[in-house]
Amino acid sequence: MARKSRAEITRIIIAVLLVAAAIAIASMTVGRDIYYGSRDQGLLSFAIVNACGYLFFLFMPVEVAFIYYLQGGISDLELSAVAIGTALFSQSIDYSIGLLMSNKFIDNLIGRKRYIKAEKYIEKYGNLTILVFNALPLSSPVISLAAGMLRHRIRDTAICTVLGLMVKYLTLTLIF
């Protein structure tokens, strides 16, 4: 059996800590709302889960949380506005991290293959990549990170992000 490098061990430790953080956030917000049956009161907990779920280093099922809260007493428009606002806020952080952090730091955090793949999509398809990844349940936070690393125009990134999120949440609202 091959011995793991220090970078691989660091990546595994970071991944375990981030998974634990995601589980803790979900448990303290959505889990609490489920336990107490108060999803109609849980706009704040939805906002926290959604904001955390759109950070590239935390993986949380934001679409599932949206559908869950959609079934509660929160207005569709209000829930969609919170979903889009918190997603845009978090993806702005992802973009900024891509802009400011070194490639080595990001390599250790998520691995080189993930963001190289995202970079290729952005280089090939540009704004369409950002729009499609936000409209579908794909890894849009990694796309935002890659857009920051590529110094993609922030205005274009924000517009395509919002348009894609609007399509996603309108579709989910109409279906569910």
PDB file of C-alpha atoms in Angstrom:
ATOM      1  CA  MET A   1       0.000   0.000   0.000  1.00  0.00           C
ATOM      2  CA  ALA A   2       1.373   3.387  -0.997  1.00  0.00           C
ATOM      3  CA  ARG A   3       2.011   5.893   1.721  1.00  0.00           C
ATOM      4  CA  LYS A   4      -0.111   9.041   1.586  1.00  0.00           C
ATOM      5  CA  SER A   5       1.644  12.363   1.127  1.00  0.00           C
ATOM      6  CA  ARG A   6       1.340  15.169   3.628  1.00  0.00           C
ATOM      7  CA  ALA A   7      -0.867  17.118   1.161  1.00  0.00           C
ATOM      8  CA  GLU A   8      -3.267  14.167   0.815  1.00  0.00           C
ATOM      9  CA  ILE A   9      -3.518  13.757   4.587  1.00  0.00           C
ATOM     10  CA  THR A  10      -4.110  17.503   4.981  1.00  0.00           C
ATOM     11  CA  ARG A  11      -6.828  17.382   2.299  1.00  0.00           C
ATOM     12  CA  ILE A  12      -8.531  14.449   4.048  1.00  0.00           C
ATOM     13  CA  ILE A  13      -8.448  16.210   7.422  1.00  0.00           C
ATOM     14  CA  ILE A  14      -9.860  19.410   5.895  1.00  0.00           C
ATOM     15  CA  ALA A  15     -12.590  17.418   4.118  1.00  0.00           C
ATOM     16  CA  VAL A  16     -13.605  15.653   7.336  1.00  0.00           C
ATOM     17  CA  LEU A  17     -13.729  18.955   9.234  1.00  0.00           C
ATOM     18  CA  LEU A  18     -15.807  20.595   6.492  1.00  0.00           C
ATOM     19  CA  VAL A  19     -18.247  17.667   6.402  1.00  0.00           C
ATOM     20  CA  ALA A  20     -18.571  17.892  10.170  1.00  0.00           C
ATOM     21  CA  ALA A  21     -19.246  21.640   9.880  1.00  0.00           C
ATOM     22  CA  ALA A  22     -21.920  21.043   7.210  1.00  0.00           C
ATOM     23  CA  ILE A  23     -23.606  18.396   9.359  1.00  0.00           C
ATOM     24  CA  ALA A  24     -23.513  20.658  12.414  1.00  0.00           C
ATOM     25  CA  ILE A  25     -24.998  23.600  10.488  1.00  0.00           C
ATOM     26  CA  ALA A  26     -27.761  21.442   9.009  1.00  0.00           C
ATOM     27  CA  SER A  27     -28.520  19.883  12.399  1.00  0.00           C
ATOM     28  CA  MET A  28     -28.721  23.209  14.207  1.00  0.00           C
ATOM     29  CA  THR A  29     -30.967  24.798  11.568  1.00  0.00           C
ATOM     30  CA  VAL A  30     -33.052  22.498   9.397  1.00  0.00           C
ATOM     31  CA  GLY A  31     -32.793  19.644  11.884  1.00  0.00           C
ATOM     32  CA  ARG A  32     -34.102  21.864  14.667  1.00  0.00           C
ATOM     33  CA  ASP A  33     -36.966  23.054  12.453  1.00  0.00           C
ATOM     34  CA  ILE A  34     -37.902  19.473  11.576  1.00  0.00           C
ATOM     35  CA  TYR A  35     -37.719  18.354  15.192  1.00  0.00           C
ATOM     36  CA  TYR A  36     -39.876  21.209  16.451  1.00  0.00           C
ATOM     37  CA  GLY A  37     -42.108  21.252  13.356  1.00  0.00           C
ATOM     38  CA  SER A  38     -41.500  24.951  12.767  1.00  0.00           C
ATOM     39  CA  ARG A  39     -40.476  25.235   9.142  1.00  0.00           C
ATOM     40  CA  ASP A  40     -42.934  28.113   8.694  1.00  0.00           C
ATOM     41  CA  GLN A  41     -40.822  30.025  11.233  1.00  0.00           C
ATOM     42  CA  GLY A  42     -37.485  28.946   9.748  1.00  0.00           C
ATOM     43  CA  LEU A  43     -36.586  31.571   7.159  1.00  0.00           C
ATOM     44  CA  LEU A  44     -33.434  32.397   9.111  1.00  0.00           C
ATOM     45  CA  SER A  45     -32.396  28.744   9.327  1.00  0.00           C
ATOM     46  CA  PHE A  46     -33.039  28.365   5.582  1.00  0.00           C
ATOM     47  CA  ALA A  47     -30.913  31.460   4.916  1.00  0.00           C
ATOM     48  CA  ILE A  48     -28.040  30.012   6.980  1.00  0.00           C
ATOM     49  CA  VAL A  49     -28.184  26.614   5.266  1.00  0.00           C
ATOM     50  CA  ASN A  50     -28.476  28.157   1.808  1.00  0.00           C
ATOM     51  CA  ALA A  51     -25.622  30.598   2.387  1.00  0.00           C
ATOM     52  CA  CYS A  52     -23.380  27.812   3.699  1.00  0.00           C
ATOM     53  CA  GLY A  53     -24.393  25.459   0.901  1.00  0.00           C
ATOM     54  CA  TYR A  54     -23.209  27.899  -1.741  1.00  0.00           C
ATOM     55  CA  LEU A  55     -19.716  28.177  -0.290  1.00  0.00           C
ATOM     56  CA  PHE A  56     -17.441  26.036  -2.459  1.00  0.00           C
ATOM     57  CA  PHE A  57     -15.891  24.239   0.494  1.00  0.00           C
ATOM     58  CA  LEU A  58     -19.178  23.101   2.107  1.00  0.00           C
ATOM     59  CA  PHE A  59     -21.444  20.697   0.289  1.00  0.00           C
ATOM     60  CA  MET A  60     -25.056  20.930   1.382  1.00  0.00           C
ATOM     61  CA  PRO A  61     -28.237  20.014  -0.522  1.00  0.00           C
ATOM     62  CA  VAL A  62     -29.566  23.550  -0.981  1.00  0.00           C
ATOM     63  CA  GLU A  63     -32.220  22.530  -3.511  1.00  0.00           C
ATOM     64  CA  VAL A  64     -33.620  19.950  -1.078  1.00  0.00           C
ATOM     65  CA  ALA A  65     -33.724  22.550   1.706  1.00  0.00           C
ATOM     66  CA  PHE A  66     -35.533  24.958  -0.632  1.00  0.00           C
ATOM     67  CA  ILE A  67     -38.138  22.326  -1.503  1.00  0.00           C
ATOM     68  CA  TYR A  68     -38.582  21.463   2.181  1.00  0.00           C
ATOM     69  CA  TYR A  69     -39.178  25.089   3.191  1.00  0.00           C
ATOM     70  CA  LEU A  70     -41.363  25.670   0.132  1.00  0.00           C
ATOM     71  CA  GLN A  71     -43.849  23.270   1.721  1.00  0.00           C
ATOM     72  CA  GLY A  72     -44.031  25.455   4.845  1.00  0.00           C
ATOM     73  CA  GLY A  73     -45.857  28.684   5.451  1.00  0.00           C
ATOM     74  CA  ILE A  74     -43.208  30.980   3.919  1.00  0.00           C
ATOM     75  CA  SER A  75     -44.261  32.846   0.783  1.00  0.00           C
ATOM     76  CA  ASP A  76     -42.729  31.542  -2.437  1.00  0.00           C
ATOM     77  CA  LEU A  77     -41.462  34.984  -3.399  1.00  0.00           C
ATOM     78  CA  GLU A  78     -39.898  35.608   0.003  1.00  0.00           C
ATOM     79  CA  LEU A  79     -38.200  32.201   0.063  1.00  0.00           C
ATOM     80  CA  SER A  80     -36.899  32.650  -3.500  1.00  0.00           C
ATOM     81  CA  ALA A  81     -35.568  36.120  -2.695  1.00  0.00           C
ATOM     82  CA  VAL A  82     -33.705  34.786   0.354  1.00  0.00           C
ATOM     83  CA  ALA A  83     -32.379  31.843  -1.682  1.00  0.00           C
ATOM     84  CA  ILE A  84     -31.067  34.077  -4.465  1.00  0.00           C
ATOM     85  CA  GLY A  85     -29.678  36.698  -2.086  1.00  0.00           C
ATOM     86  CA  THR A  86     -27.811  34.263   0.137  1.00  0.00           C
ATOM     87  CA  ALA A  87     -26.519  32.287  -2.869  1.00  0.00           C
ATOM     88  CA  LEU A  88     -25.216  35.462  -4.511  1.00  0.00           C
ATOM     89  CA  PHE A  89     -23.594  36.545  -1.237  1.00  0.00           C
ATOM     90  CA  SER A  90     -21.840  33.191  -0.810  1.00  0.00           C
ATOM     91  CA  GLN A  91     -20.764  32.932  -4.419  1.00  0.00           C
ATOM     92  CA  SER A  92     -19.298  36.442  -4.135  1.00  0.00           C
ATOM     93  CA  ILE A  93     -17.167  35.053  -1.330  1.00  0.00           C
ATOM     94  CA  ASP A  94     -16.211  32.094  -3.559  1.00  0.00           C
ATOM     95  CA  TYR A  95     -15.266  34.497  -6.363  1.00  0.00           C
ATOM     96  CA  SER A  96     -13.193  36.617  -3.949  1.00  0.00           C
ATOM     97  CA  ILE A  97     -11.368  33.568  -2.602  1.00  0.00           C
ATOM     98  CA  GLY A  98     -10.530  32.565  -6.174  1.00  0.00           C
ATOM     99  CA  LEU A  99      -9.303  36.082  -6.852  1.00  0.00           C
ATOM    100  CA  LEU A 100      -7.203  36.407  -3.702  1.00  0.00           C
ATOM    101  CA  MET A 101      -5.941  32.961  -2.704  1.00  0.00           C
ATOM    102  CA  SER A 102      -3.050  31.071  -4.191  1.00  0.00           C
ATOM    103  CA  ASN A 103      -3.516  28.022  -6.393  1.00  0.00           C
ATOM    104  CA  LYS A 104      -1.650  25.935  -3.827  1.00  0.00           C
ATOM    105  CA  PHE A 105      -4.138  26.871  -1.084  1.00  0.00           C
ATOM    106  CA  ILE A 106      -7.077  25.939  -3.313  1.00  0.00           C
ATOM    107  CA  ASP A 107      -5.309  22.731  -4.397  1.00  0.00           C
ATOM    108  CA  ASN A 108      -5.117  21.690  -0.744  1.00  0.00           C
ATOM    109  CA  LEU A 109      -8.722  22.620  -0.084  1.00  0.00           C
ATOM    110  CA  ILE A 110     -10.607  21.053  -2.999  1.00  0.00           C
ATOM    111  CA  GLY A 111      -8.064  19.451  -5.275  1.00  0.00           C
ATOM    112  CA  ARG A 112      -6.692  20.653  -8.578  1.00  0.00           C
ATOM    113  CA  LYS A 113      -8.894  18.522 -10.859  1.00  0.00           C
ATOM    114  CA  ARG A 114     -12.168  20.103  -9.725  1.00  0.00           C
ATOM    115  CA  TYR A 115     -11.263  23.681 -10.440  1.00  0.00           C
ATOM    116  CA  ILE A 116      -9.260  22.911 -13.600  1.00  0.00           C
ATOM    117  CA  LYS A 117     -12.417  21.308 -14.994  1.00  0.00           C
ATOM    118  CA  ALA A 118     -14.411  24.417 -14.018  1.00  0.00           C
ATOM    119  CA  GLU A 119     -11.802  26.686 -15.607  1.00  0.00           C
ATOM    120  CA  LYS A 120     -12.024  24.753 -18.876  1.00  0.00           C
ATOM    121  CA  TYR A 121     -15.800  25.241 -18.994  1.00  0.00           C
ATOM    122  CA  ILE A 122     -15.495  28.974 -18.332  1.00  0.00           C
ATOM    123  CA  GLU A 123     -12.722  29.404 -20.905  1.00  0.00           C
ATOM    124  CA  LYS A 124     -14.699  27.469 -23.517  1.00  0.00           C
ATOM    125  CA  TYR A 125     -18.262  28.711 -22.915  1.00  0.00           C
ATOM    126  CA  GLY A 126     -17.807  31.868 -20.821  1.00  0.00           C
ATOM    127  CA  ASN A 127     -20.909  33.369 -19.224  1.00  0.00           C
ATOM    128  CA  LEU A 128     -23.111  30.508 -20.428  1.00  0.00           C
ATOM    129  CA  THR A 129     -21.209  28.184 -18.079  1.00  0.00           C
ATOM    130  CA  ILE A 130     -21.955  30.397 -15.090  1.00  0.00           C
ATOM    131  CA  LEU A 131     -25.632  30.698 -16.022  1.00  0.00           C
ATOM    132  CA  VAL A 132     -26.143  26.959 -16.660  1.00  0.00           C
ATOM    133  CA  PHE A 133     -24.288  25.826 -13.533  1.00  0.00           C
ATOM    134  CA  ASN A 134     -26.466  28.150 -11.432  1.00  0.00           C
ATOM    135  CA  ALA A 135     -29.701  27.127 -13.160  1.00  0.00           C
ATOM    136  CA  LEU A 136     -29.070  23.426 -12.609  1.00  0.00           C
ATOM    137  CA  PRO A 137     -28.121  21.555  -9.422  1.00  0.00           C
ATOM    138  CA  LEU A 138     -24.459  21.524 -10.423  1.00  0.00           C
ATOM    139  CA  SER A 139     -21.411  22.784  -8.558  1.00  0.00           C
ATOM    140  CA  SER A 140     -21.932  26.511  -9.173  1.00  0.00           C
ATOM    141  CA  PRO A 141     -19.781  27.547  -6.176  1.00  0.00           C
ATOM    142  CA  VAL A 142     -16.725  25.917  -7.771  1.00  0.00           C
ATOM    143  CA  ILE A 143     -17.548  27.766 -11.003  1.00  0.00           C
ATOM    144  CA  SER A 144     -17.586  31.051  -9.039  1.00  0.00           C
ATOM    145  CA  LEU A 145     -14.232  30.147  -7.496  1.00  0.00           C
ATOM    146  CA  ALA A 146     -12.793  29.392 -10.943  1.00  0.00           C
ATOM    147  CA  ALA A 147     -14.249  32.635 -12.343  1.00  0.00           C
ATOM    148  CA  GLY A 148     -12.393  34.537  -9.635  1.00  0.00           C
ATOM    149  CA  MET A 149      -9.172  32.667 -10.364  1.00  0.00           C
ATOM    150  CA  LEU A 150      -9.530  33.493 -14.067  1.00  0.00           C
ATOM    151  CA  ARG A 151     -10.290  37.138 -13.263  1.00  0.00           C
ATOM    152  CA  HIS A 152     -13.587  36.785 -15.160  1.00  0.00           C
ATOM    153  CA  ARG A 153     -15.521  40.069 -15.150  1.00  0.00           C
ATOM    154  CA  ILE A 154     -17.304  40.285 -11.810  1.00  0.00           C
ATOM    155  CA  ARG A 155     -20.296  42.088 -13.336  1.00  0.00           C
ATOM    156  CA  ASP A 156     -20.840  39.318 -15.892  1.00  0.00           C
ATOM    157  CA  THR A 157     -20.369  36.678 -13.214  1.00  0.00           C
ATOM    158  CA  ALA A 158     -22.936  38.326 -10.907  1.00  0.00           C
ATOM    159  CA  ILE A 159     -25.526  38.833 -13.662  1.00  0.00           C
ATOM    160  CA  CYS A 160     -25.226  35.257 -14.934  1.00  0.00           C
ATOM    161  CA  THR A 161     -25.333  33.934 -11.372  1.00  0.00           C
ATOM    162  CA  VAL A 162     -28.546  35.808 -10.559  1.00  0.00           C
ATOM    163  CA  LEU A 163     -30.215  34.837 -13.854  1.00  0.00           C
ATOM    164  CA  GLY A 164     -29.305  31.177 -13.375  1.00  0.00           C
ATOM    165  CA  LEU A 165     -30.517  31.180  -9.776  1.00  0.00           C
ATOM    166  CA  MET A 166     -33.795  32.818 -10.816  1.00  0.00           C
ATOM    167  CA  VAL A 167     -34.367  30.062 -13.370  1.00  0.00           C
ATOM    168  CA  LYS A 168     -33.531  27.358 -10.808  1.00  0.00           C
ATOM    169  CA  TYR A 169     -35.756  28.648  -8.018  1.00  0.00           C
ATOM    170  CA  LEU A 170     -38.641  29.550 -10.326  1.00  0.00           C
ATOM    171  CA  THR A 171     -38.533  26.036 -11.770  1.00  0.00           C
ATOM    172  CA  LEU A 172     -38.429  24.447  -8.303  1.00  0.00           C
ATOM    173  CA  THR A 173     -41.326  26.620  -7.162  1.00  0.00           C
ATOM    174  CA  LEU A 174     -43.442  25.692 -10.176  1.00  0.00           C
ATOM    175  CA  ILE A 175     -42.685  21.969  -9.858  1.00  0.00           C
ATOM    176  CA  PHE A 176     -43.137  21.695  -6.087  1.00  0.00           C
TER     177      PHE A 176
END
